[in-house]
């Protein structure tokens, strides 16, 4: 998958308001620029809070073009000349011209090969749109990614998830392919009761999920929304659910912002019979492997641990696997009264290098069992296809 990225915050210039956007289109790692066989047309929209375009008439529907060999694209967007600079309040969206509606959002269905037709433009590879908000003529210093999660066939069951990410370089403060694909897979799988049973070990009245290396929170936040839906689909009471995102301190600010953003969606889809609490706490695997957890991570047993795109750095694999095993040991403390004898993990990875296979040796050495839950091909425009592998890991005797 490729991502449209702002290289610096958008800027509003001049008396006649013109927005300057400097963008690039790269992979999640940022290691290669989009090099398409055919030029890719992009569209820019700028709508005020009631959905009216604030673009100058002549600038509306004017495509911009990204061609092979490009590294940046400098975009000037003229706004309606009658607007006073300080009054400009809008959301600017940059998206591929051919991408299906809604504008500025990536549909989770378009990520899953079994949901798209071969003739659809997205079957060749996706380009994730980007949005930026402008209030009082000042552009937000963060970019927004919108994922439209199709959790059911009814339009009212679609959830638009807005996630903030940094403008510029960072690992913890961006979304990554494995997170997007796994979030889409879980939303799709949990459309039915059977699907929920197949992927989520929701066997008690309470359900607790801990995410490792959550980054901006795409997977954990999605799962919180899915759990809320799942409780309704299953038609039985889920008294209490917790999703705890964890990462290094550098991820905290963005993760907390995204939790706040998702609280509005969670409360909209709130049923009187279930409550999902979404929280964040720092957890460095170098501490976790020693069984040193913060107050939230050590407050309860975890029915499920989730992680996506955390296994690309071979040097950190021992600490990561050590943390998983330490979480299992912590779970066993609850074994007597709550039958917590097995720990389940959903681990998603987009293999980038053969050295990452070391993960499986470390898992085996710590008595983790693993199986592939789903292997999802990820086509890329102008480059070799990739794949996201979603594994189920288990440790313990499984009497739960
Ligand atoms: C490639 S990002 C993936 C982020 C997110 N899971 C996603 O799919 O979008 C890898 C994440 O692992 C985190 N990470 C790396 N080393 C870590 C460590 N020692 N302890 C905790 N988190 C770590 C990074 O901060 C980063 O957020």
Short mmCIF file of C-alpha atoms in Angstrom, two decimals, residues 43-372:
data_model
loop_
_atom_site.label_atom_id
_atom_site.label_comp_id
_atom_site.label_asym_id
_atom_site.label_seq_id
_atom_site.Cartn_x
_atom_site.Cartn_y
_atom_site.Cartn_z
CA UNK A 43 -7.95 15.39 -6.28
CA UNK A 44 -7.94 17.96 -3.53
CA UNK A 45 -11.12 18.99 -1.76
CA UNK A 46 -11.62 21.59 0.98
CA UNK A 47 -14.99 21.60 2.72
CA UNK A 48 -16.25 23.71 5.61
CA UNK A 49 -17.87 22.04 8.65
CA UNK A 50 -21.27 21.85 6.88
CA UNK A 51 -19.78 20.19 3.81
CA UNK A 52 -19.70 23.21 1.47
CA UNK A 53 -16.62 23.52 -0.70
CA UNK A 54 -14.43 26.54 0.10
CA UNK A 55 -12.31 26.04 -3.02
CA UNK A 56 -12.32 28.62 -5.78
CA UNK A 57 -14.73 27.38 -8.48
CA UNK A 58 -11.94 26.98 -11.06
CA UNK A 59 -9.91 24.79 -8.69
CA UNK A 60 -12.72 22.31 -8.05
CA UNK A 61 -12.39 18.91 -9.73
CA UNK A 62 -8.95 19.85 -11.18
CA UNK A 63 -6.83 16.72 -11.01
CA UNK A 64 -3.14 16.82 -10.16
CA UNK A 65 -0.87 14.17 -11.57
CA UNK A 66 1.71 11.89 -9.93
CA UNK A 67 3.99 10.13 -12.43
CA UNK A 68 6.83 7.61 -12.21
CA UNK A 69 10.05 9.18 -10.93
CA UNK A 70 8.39 11.93 -8.87
CA UNK A 71 9.46 12.44 -5.27
CA UNK A 72 7.41 15.45 -4.22
CA UNK A 73 4.42 17.36 -5.50
CA UNK A 74 3.95 21.03 -4.62
CA UNK A 75 0.24 21.83 -4.58
CA UNK A 76 -1.30 25.33 -4.47
CA UNK A 77 -4.99 25.31 -3.63
CA UNK A 78 -6.82 28.63 -4.18
CA UNK A 79 -9.66 29.12 -1.72
CA UNK A 80 -12.76 31.20 -2.31
CA UNK A 81 -11.38 34.79 -2.64
CA UNK A 82 -14.21 36.17 -0.49
CA UNK A 83 -12.98 34.22 2.55
CA UNK A 84 -11.07 36.18 5.16
CA UNK A 85 -7.90 34.42 6.20
CA UNK A 86 -8.87 34.26 9.89
CA UNK A 87 -12.28 32.81 9.03
CA UNK A 88 -10.98 29.83 7.10
CA UNK A 89 -12.23 26.66 8.76
CA UNK A 90 -12.18 23.55 6.61
CA UNK A 91 -10.93 20.01 6.12
CA UNK A 92 -8.59 19.55 3.18
CA UNK A 93 -8.53 16.05 1.69
CA UNK A 94 -6.04 14.72 -0.86
CA UNK A 95 -7.05 11.45 -2.46
CA UNK A 96 -6.67 9.41 -5.66
CA UNK A 97 -9.21 10.57 -8.28
CA UNK A 98 -10.34 7.01 -8.97
CA UNK A 99 -10.69 5.86 -5.38
CA UNK A 100 -14.26 4.92 -4.40
CA UNK A 101 -16.31 7.21 -2.13
CA UNK A 102 -16.28 8.44 0.61
CA UNK A 103 -13.68 11.10 -0.21
CA UNK A 104 -10.61 11.10 1.95
CA UNK A 105 -11.33 7.70 3.54
CA UNK A 106 -9.96 4.24 2.91
CA UNK A 107 -12.68 1.58 2.96
CA UNK A 108 -11.68 -1.48 4.94
CA UNK A 109 -13.44 -3.63 2.33
CA UNK A 110 -11.01 -2.36 -0.34
CA UNK A 111 -8.12 -3.81 1.68
CA UNK A 112 -9.51 -7.36 1.63
CA UNK A 113 -9.04 -9.28 -1.64
CA UNK A 114 -12.22 -11.34 -1.07
CA UNK A 115 -14.31 -8.14 -0.93
CA UNK A 116 -13.06 -6.43 -4.12
CA UNK A 117 -13.65 -7.24 -7.77
CA UNK A 118 -10.62 -7.81 -9.98
CA UNK A 119 -11.79 -5.00 -12.26
CA UNK A 120 -11.77 -2.45 -9.46
CA UNK A 121 -8.89 0.06 -9.63
CA UNK A 122 -8.03 -0.78 -6.01
CA UNK A 123 -7.18 -4.40 -6.94
CA UNK A 124 -3.85 -3.13 -8.36
CA UNK A 125 -2.84 -1.50 -5.08
CA UNK A 126 -4.18 1.11 -2.71
CA UNK A 127 -3.16 4.68 -2.05
CA UNK A 128 -4.24 5.91 1.38
CA UNK A 129 -5.71 9.43 1.28
CA UNK A 130 -4.72 12.08 3.81
CA UNK A 131 -6.65 14.97 5.37
CA UNK A 132 -5.66 18.05 7.32
CA UNK A 133 -7.86 20.37 9.37
CA UNK A 134 -7.63 24.15 9.29
CA UNK A 135 -9.20 26.37 11.96
CA UNK A 136 -9.05 30.19 11.96
CA UNK A 137 -6.64 30.09 9.03
CA UNK A 138 -4.19 27.91 10.97
CA UNK A 139 -3.41 24.41 9.72
CA UNK A 140 -3.25 21.56 12.21
CA UNK A 141 0.29 20.24 12.82
CA UNK A 142 -0.99 16.64 12.46
CA UNK A 143 -2.41 14.71 9.51
CA UNK A 144 -5.57 12.62 9.64
CA UNK A 145 -6.17 9.13 8.23
CA UNK A 146 -9.74 7.90 7.93
CA UNK A 147 -10.55 4.21 7.80
CA UNK A 148 -14.14 3.29 7.02
CA UNK A 149 -14.74 0.02 8.84
CA UNK A 150 -17.49 -2.15 7.42
CA UNK A 151 -18.58 -4.17 10.40
CA UNK A 152 -21.95 -5.18 8.93
CA UNK A 153 -23.90 -4.96 5.70
CA UNK A 154 -26.05 -2.03 6.87
CA UNK A 155 -24.80 1.52 6.14
CA UNK A 156 -25.49 2.51 9.76
CA UNK A 157 -23.02 -0.16 10.84
CA UNK A 158 -20.14 1.55 9.07
CA UNK A 159 -17.75 3.26 11.41
CA UNK A 160 -15.47 6.06 10.30
CA UNK A 161 -12.32 5.92 12.33
CA UNK A 162 -10.21 9.11 12.26
CA UNK A 163 -6.62 8.66 13.36
CA UNK A 164 -4.08 11.41 13.83
CA UNK A 165 -0.54 10.83 12.71
CA UNK A 166 2.59 12.95 12.62
CA UNK A 167 3.65 15.03 9.66
CA UNK A 168 7.28 14.06 9.00
CA UNK A 169 9.42 11.10 10.01
CA UNK A 170 8.65 8.82 12.96
CA UNK A 171 8.02 5.12 13.54
CA UNK A 172 5.66 5.24 16.50
CA UNK A 173 3.50 8.08 15.25
CA UNK A 174 2.36 6.76 11.87
CA UNK A 175 0.04 4.00 10.74
CA UNK A 176 1.50 0.93 9.11
CA UNK A 177 0.22 -1.60 6.56
CA UNK A 178 -0.12 -4.53 8.97
CA UNK A 179 -2.28 -2.40 11.29
CA UNK A 180 -4.57 -1.26 8.46
CA UNK A 181 -4.94 -4.79 7.08
CA UNK A 182 -5.48 -6.45 10.47
CA UNK A 183 -8.01 -3.81 11.57
CA UNK A 184 -9.88 -4.40 8.28
CA UNK A 185 -9.70 -8.18 8.71
CA UNK A 186 -11.05 -8.08 12.28
CA UNK A 187 -13.88 -5.72 11.34
CA UNK A 188 -14.82 -8.05 8.48
CA UNK A 189 -14.53 -11.26 10.53
CA UNK A 190 -16.67 -9.86 13.34
CA UNK A 191 -19.72 -9.22 11.14
CA UNK A 192 -21.25 -12.50 12.39
CA UNK A 193 -21.39 -14.44 15.66
CA UNK A 194 -19.42 -17.34 14.14
CA UNK A 195 -16.74 -14.93 12.91
CA UNK A 196 -16.44 -13.35 16.35
CA UNK A 197 -16.10 -16.77 18.00
CA UNK A 198 -13.41 -17.72 15.46
CA UNK A 199 -11.17 -14.73 16.16
CA UNK A 200 -11.96 -13.26 19.59
CA UNK A 201 -11.80 -15.35 22.78
CA UNK A 202 -14.83 -13.56 24.31
CA UNK A 203 -15.86 -16.28 26.69
CA UNK A 204 -16.57 -14.43 29.91
CA UNK A 205 -18.72 -11.48 30.92
CA UNK A 206 -15.57 -9.36 30.85
CA UNK A 207 -13.08 -9.08 27.99
CA UNK A 208 -9.64 -7.49 28.35
CA UNK A 209 -7.23 -6.79 25.50
CA UNK A 210 -3.69 -5.44 25.73
CA UNK A 211 -1.90 -4.08 22.66
CA UNK A 212 1.89 -4.00 22.46
CA UNK A 213 3.66 -1.40 20.25
CA UNK A 214 0.34 0.28 19.47
CA UNK A 215 1.82 3.27 17.61
CA UNK A 216 -1.01 5.72 16.87
CA UNK A 217 -3.45 3.01 18.00
CA UNK A 218 -5.04 1.82 14.77
CA UNK A 219 -5.45 -1.80 15.85
CA UNK A 220 -6.49 -1.31 19.47
CA UNK A 221 -8.91 1.52 18.72
CA UNK A 222 -10.49 -0.54 15.93
CA UNK A 223 -10.78 -3.53 18.23
CA UNK A 224 -12.53 -1.41 20.88
CA UNK A 225 -15.12 -0.41 18.28
CA UNK A 226 -15.47 -4.00 17.11
CA UNK A 227 -15.95 -5.32 20.66
CA UNK A 228 -18.73 -2.81 21.17
CA UNK A 229 -20.40 -4.07 17.97
CA UNK A 230 -19.63 -7.71 18.72
CA UNK A 231 -21.46 -7.56 22.03
CA UNK A 232 -24.58 -6.54 20.10
CA UNK A 233 -24.13 -9.08 17.28
CA UNK A 234 -23.68 -11.92 19.75
CA UNK A 235 -26.85 -10.86 21.50
CA UNK A 236 -25.48 -11.45 24.96
CA UNK A 237 -24.26 -9.23 27.69
CA UNK A 238 -20.67 -8.16 27.88
CA UNK A 239 -20.48 -6.50 31.28
CA UNK A 240 -17.14 -4.90 30.87
CA UNK A 241 -14.41 -4.65 28.23
CA UNK A 242 -11.01 -2.98 28.38
CA UNK A 243 -8.56 -2.28 25.59
CA UNK A 244 -5.19 -1.03 26.81
CA UNK A 245 -2.82 0.44 24.21
CA UNK A 246 0.87 0.39 25.15
CA UNK A 247 4.04 1.64 23.49
CA UNK A 248 7.19 3.68 24.18
CA UNK A 249 6.73 7.18 25.61
CA UNK A 250 7.22 8.80 22.20
CA UNK A 251 3.92 7.28 21.01
CA UNK A 252 1.88 8.48 23.98
CA UNK A 253 0.66 11.89 22.81
CA UNK A 254 -0.67 10.71 19.46
CA UNK A 255 -2.19 7.52 20.92
CA UNK A 256 -4.02 9.52 23.61
CA UNK A 257 -5.35 11.99 20.99
CA UNK A 258 -6.71 9.08 18.98
CA UNK A 259 -8.34 7.56 22.05
CA UNK A 260 -10.10 10.90 22.64
CA UNK A 261 -11.23 11.05 19.01
CA UNK A 262 -12.59 7.51 19.14
CA UNK A 263 -14.48 8.10 22.40
CA UNK A 264 -17.07 10.05 20.39
CA UNK A 265 -17.55 7.09 18.01
CA UNK A 266 -17.63 4.63 20.92
CA UNK A 267 -20.32 6.57 22.74
CA UNK A 268 -22.38 6.84 19.53
CA UNK A 269 -22.35 3.06 19.10
CA UNK A 270 -22.79 2.43 22.82
CA UNK A 271 -25.38 -0.17 23.77
CA UNK A 272 -26.85 -0.12 27.26
CA UNK A 273 -25.48 -3.63 27.84
CA UNK A 274 -21.80 -3.11 27.18
CA UNK A 275 -19.04 -0.71 28.00
CA UNK A 276 -15.60 -0.60 26.43
CA UNK A 277 -12.87 1.35 28.19
CA UNK A 278 -9.97 2.42 25.99
CA UNK A 279 -6.76 3.41 27.80
CA UNK A 280 -3.07 4.02 27.19
CA UNK A 281 0.03 3.24 29.25
CA UNK A 282 3.75 3.24 28.40
CA UNK A 283 5.26 -0.24 28.20
CA UNK A 284 8.82 -0.74 27.03
CA UNK A 285 9.49 -4.40 26.16
CA UNK A 286 12.88 -4.14 27.88
CA UNK A 287 10.92 -3.67 31.11
CA UNK A 288 8.08 -6.01 30.13
CA UNK A 289 10.41 -8.98 29.57
CA UNK A 290 11.37 -8.68 33.27
CA UNK A 291 7.73 -8.73 34.32
CA UNK A 292 7.79 -5.02 35.15
CA UNK A 293 4.45 -3.59 34.08
CA UNK A 294 2.69 -0.32 34.84
CA UNK A 295 -0.36 -0.10 37.06
CA UNK A 296 -2.86 -0.58 34.21
CA UNK A 297 -1.06 -3.50 32.54
CA UNK A 298 -0.74 -5.32 35.87
CA UNK A 299 -4.30 -4.57 37.02
CA UNK A 300 -5.99 -7.57 35.44
CA UNK A 301 -5.47 -10.76 33.41
CA UNK A 302 -5.53 -10.32 29.62
CA UNK A 303 -7.88 -12.44 27.49
CA UNK A 304 -6.07 -11.33 24.37
CA UNK A 305 -2.80 -9.60 23.48
CA UNK A 306 -2.58 -7.96 20.04
CA UNK A 307 0.27 -6.48 18.03
CA UNK A 308 0.89 -5.46 14.44
CA UNK A 309 4.11 -4.66 12.60
CA UNK A 310 6.28 -4.98 15.69
CA UNK A 311 8.56 -7.80 14.50
CA UNK A 312 10.62 -6.06 11.77
CA UNK A 313 13.53 -5.24 14.11
CA UNK A 314 15.32 -8.49 14.88
CA UNK A 315 17.28 -6.91 17.75
CA UNK A 316 14.11 -6.24 19.72
CA UNK A 317 12.54 -9.69 19.18
CA UNK A 318 13.95 -11.28 22.39
CA UNK A 319 12.51 -8.43 24.50
CA UNK A 320 9.19 -8.65 22.65
CA UNK A 321 8.83 -12.43 23.09
CA UNK A 322 10.04 -12.05 26.70
CA UNK A 323 7.24 -9.53 27.29
CA UNK A 324 4.63 -11.90 25.83
CA UNK A 325 5.88 -14.69 28.12
CA UNK A 326 5.92 -12.36 31.15
CA UNK A 327 2.30 -11.38 30.39
CA UNK A 328 1.43 -15.10 30.35
CA UNK A 329 3.14 -15.60 33.72
CA UNK A 330 1.17 -12.62 35.08
CA UNK A 331 -2.05 -14.15 33.71
CA UNK A 332 -1.35 -17.41 35.58
CA UNK A 333 -1.65 -15.54 38.89
CA UNK A 334 -5.35 -15.32 38.14
CA UNK A 335 -5.55 -19.02 37.21
CA UNK A 336 -7.16 -20.29 40.40
CA UNK A 337 -10.19 -18.09 40.61
CA UNK A 338 -10.69 -17.21 36.93
CA UNK A 339 -9.29 -20.19 34.99
CA UNK A 340 -6.66 -18.11 33.21
CA UNK A 341 -4.38 -20.94 32.16
CA UNK A 342 -3.93 -20.01 28.50
CA UNK A 343 -2.77 -16.74 26.94
CA UNK A 344 -3.88 -15.90 23.37
CA UNK A 345 -2.13 -13.44 21.08
CA UNK A 346 -3.01 -12.07 17.64
CA UNK A 347 0.24 -11.03 15.97
CA UNK A 348 0.24 -9.43 12.50
CA UNK A 349 3.35 -8.99 10.45
CA UNK A 350 4.25 -7.85 6.96
CA UNK A 351 7.45 -9.81 6.41
CA UNK A 352 10.15 -7.48 5.12
CA UNK A 353 13.29 -9.60 5.60
CA UNK A 354 14.11 -13.29 6.11
CA UNK A 355 15.90 -12.49 9.39
CA UNK A 356 12.47 -11.81 10.96
CA UNK A 357 11.95 -15.61 10.97
CA UNK A 358 14.00 -15.58 14.18
CA UNK A 359 10.70 -14.71 15.87
CA UNK A 360 9.43 -18.26 15.50
CA UNK A 361 12.54 -19.82 17.06
CA UNK A 362 12.15 -17.53 20.06
CA UNK A 363 8.45 -18.33 20.36
CA UNK A 364 9.13 -22.08 20.24
CA UNK A 365 11.88 -21.78 22.85
CA UNK A 366 9.32 -20.15 25.18
CA UNK A 367 6.67 -22.84 24.49
CA UNK A 368 4.38 -20.65 22.41
CA UNK A 369 2.25 -22.52 19.84
CA UNK A 370 1.47 -20.62 16.64
CA UNK A 371 -0.71 -20.98 13.56
CA UNK A 372 -1.64 -18.71 10.66
#
